[in-house]
Coordinates of C-alpha atoms in Angstrom, one line a residue:
M1 CA -15.2 12.2 -14.9
L2 CA -15.0 10.1 -11.7
A3 CA -15.9 6.7 -13.0
N4 CA -13.7 4.7 -10.6
I5 CA -13.2 5.8 -7.0
L6 CA -10.9 4.0 -4.6
I7 CA -11.9 4.1 -1.0
P8 CA -9.3 2.8 1.3
T9 CA -10.7 1.9 4.7
D10 CA -9.5 0.7 8.1
G11 CA -12.8 0.7 9.7
S12 CA -12.1 3.9 11.7
V13 CA -14.6 6.8 11.9
P14 CA -12.6 9.0 9.6
S15 CA -12.4 6.3 7.0
Q16 CA -16.2 5.8 7.3
R17 CA -16.7 9.5 6.7
A18 CA -14.4 9.2 3.6
A19 CA -16.4 6.3 2.4
E20 CA -19.7 8.2 2.7
F21 CA -18.2 11.1 0.7
G22 CA -16.7 8.8 -1.9
V23 CA -19.9 6.9 -2.4
K24 CA -21.8 10.3 -2.8
L25 CA -19.2 11.4 -5.4
A26 CA -19.6 8.1 -7.3
K27 CA -23.4 8.4 -7.3
L28 CA -23.2 12.0 -8.7
S29 CA -20.8 10.9 -11.4
H30 CA -22.5 7.6 -12.2
G31 CA -19.3 5.8 -11.2
K32 CA -18.4 2.9 -9.1
V33 CA -16.3 2.4 -6.0
C34 CA -13.7 0.0 -4.9
A35 CA -13.4 -0.5 -1.1
L36 CA -9.8 -1.5 -0.1
Y37 CA -8.5 -2.7 3.2
V38 CA -4.8 -3.4 3.6
A39 CA -3.8 -5.8 6.3
D40 CA -0.8 -4.0 7.6
I41 CA 2.1 -6.5 7.6
G42 CA 4.2 -4.0 9.5
R43 CA 1.6 -3.9 12.3
I44 CA 1.3 -7.7 12.3
I45 CA 5.1 -8.1 12.6
S46 CA 5.5 -5.5 15.3
T47 CA 2.6 -6.9 17.3
G48 CA 4.1 -10.4 17.0
D49 CA 7.4 -9.1 18.3
S50 CA 5.8 -7.8 21.4
I51 CA 3.9 -11.1 22.0
F52 CA 6.9 -13.3 21.4
P53 CA 10.3 -11.9 22.3
Y54 CA 11.7 -15.2 20.7
D55 CA 13.5 -16.2 24.0
G56 CA 12.3 -19.7 24.5
A57 CA 9.4 -19.5 22.0
S58 CA 9.2 -22.4 19.6
P59 CA 9.1 -21.7 15.9
G60 CA 5.7 -23.4 15.8
S61 CA 4.2 -21.2 18.4
I62 CA 5.5 -18.1 16.6
D63 CA 4.1 -19.3 13.3
E64 CA 0.7 -19.9 14.9
A65 CA 0.7 -16.4 16.5
F66 CA 1.4 -14.8 13.1
I67 CA -1.2 -16.9 11.4
G68 CA -3.7 -15.8 14.1
L69 CA -2.8 -12.1 13.7
Q70 CA -3.1 -12.3 10.0
S71 CA -6.4 -14.0 10.2
S72 CA -7.7 -11.4 12.6
S73 CA -6.5 -8.6 10.4
L74 CA -8.1 -10.1 7.3
K75 CA -11.4 -10.5 9.3
E76 CA -11.2 -6.7 10.2
G77 CA -10.8 -6.1 6.5
E78 CA -13.9 -7.9 5.6
I79 CA -15.9 -5.9 8.2
A80 CA -14.4 -2.6 7.1
T81 CA -15.1 -3.2 3.4
E82 CA -18.6 -4.5 4.1
F83 CA -19.4 -1.1 5.6
V84 CA -18.4 0.6 2.3
E85 CA -20.3 -2.0 0.3
E86 CA -23.5 -1.5 2.3
L87 CA -23.2 2.3 1.8
A88 CA -22.7 1.9 -1.9
K89 CA -25.5 -0.7 -2.2
S90 CA -28.0 1.6 -0.4
S91 CA -27.0 4.4 -2.8
G92 CA -27.2 2.3 -6.0
V93 CA -23.5 2.5 -6.6
P94 CA -21.6 -0.5 -7.8
C95 CA -18.9 -1.6 -5.4
E96 CA -16.0 -4.0 -5.5
K97 CA -14.2 -5.1 -2.3
L98 CA -10.5 -5.9 -2.0
V99 CA -8.6 -7.1 1.1
V100 CA -4.9 -7.3 0.6
K101 CA -1.8 -7.8 2.7
G102 CA 1.1 -5.3 2.6
Y103 CA 2.1 -1.8 3.7
P104 CA -1.0 0.4 3.5
A105 CA 0.3 3.5 1.6
S106 CA 2.2 1.4 -0.9
E107 CA -0.8 -0.9 -1.5
I108 CA -3.3 1.9 -1.8
M109 CA -1.1 3.5 -4.5
R110 CA -0.5 0.2 -6.3
V111 CA -4.2 -0.6 -6.4
A112 CA -5.1 2.9 -7.5
D113 CA -2.6 2.8 -10.4
E114 CA -3.1 -0.8 -11.5
N115 CA -6.9 -0.5 -11.5
R116 CA -6.8 2.9 -13.3
M117 CA -8.7 4.7 -10.5
D118 CA -9.7 8.3 -11.2
L119 CA -9.6 9.3 -7.5
V120 CA -8.6 8.1 -4.1
V121 CA -10.9 9.2 -1.3
I122 CA -9.2 8.7 2.1
G123 CA -9.7 9.7 5.7
S124 CA -7.2 12.0 7.2
I125 CA -6.6 10.0 10.3
G126 CA -6.8 6.2 10.5
R127 CA -7.3 3.8 13.3
T128 CA -4.0 4.6 15.0
G129 CA -5.3 8.1 15.6
S130 CA -2.0 9.5 14.4
T131 CA -2.3 13.2 13.7
E132 CA 1.0 13.2 11.7
F133 CA -1.0 13.9 8.5
L134 CA 1.9 15.2 6.4
L135 CA 4.6 13.8 8.6
G136 CA 4.3 10.1 8.0
G137 CA 0.7 8.9 8.3
V138 CA -0.8 6.7 5.6
A139 CA -2.9 9.5 4.2
G140 CA 0.1 11.8 4.1
R141 CA 2.3 9.3 2.2
V142 CA -0.5 8.6 -0.3
V143 CA -1.0 12.4 -0.9
Q144 CA 2.7 12.9 -1.3
N145 CA 3.4 10.0 -3.6
S146 CA 0.3 9.0 -5.5
I147 CA 0.1 9.5 -9.3
V148 CA -3.7 9.3 -8.9
P149 CA -5.5 12.4 -7.5
V150 CA -6.3 12.1 -3.8
L151 CA -9.1 13.7 -1.8
V152 CA -8.6 13.7 1.9
V153 CA -11.7 13.8 4.1
P154 CA -11.3 15.1 7.7

């Protein structure tokens, strides 16, 4: 039975398709969904490096930039998880929203395991548009390493 379905989202079209499918599965199985957005700390750090090469930048300005990037990423997470929540609500499916900071694949697997999810429903290609499905993308890493079953939606 699919009582608990984790739907990681980054707001991309593929993750929205995965959310639609995950919510339908939850409705059919009388289950619930958990919408998860991971604020990618790797992306925040690499973006910060490109903004501030550290030559002449004050520690305060660097801290402010990172705080701004984190805040922006967390706001993206609220928007992405609200999309899933609205889908679930319109289908009569209970939905929990989580926005966390970390490395996406690791956090998806941690949340799935710790919350005893029955299934992870994930889009095949995220916001970066990377087509490296089994060569290093988030979905590929989750498929290869998750102890929870994973359904990939193209």
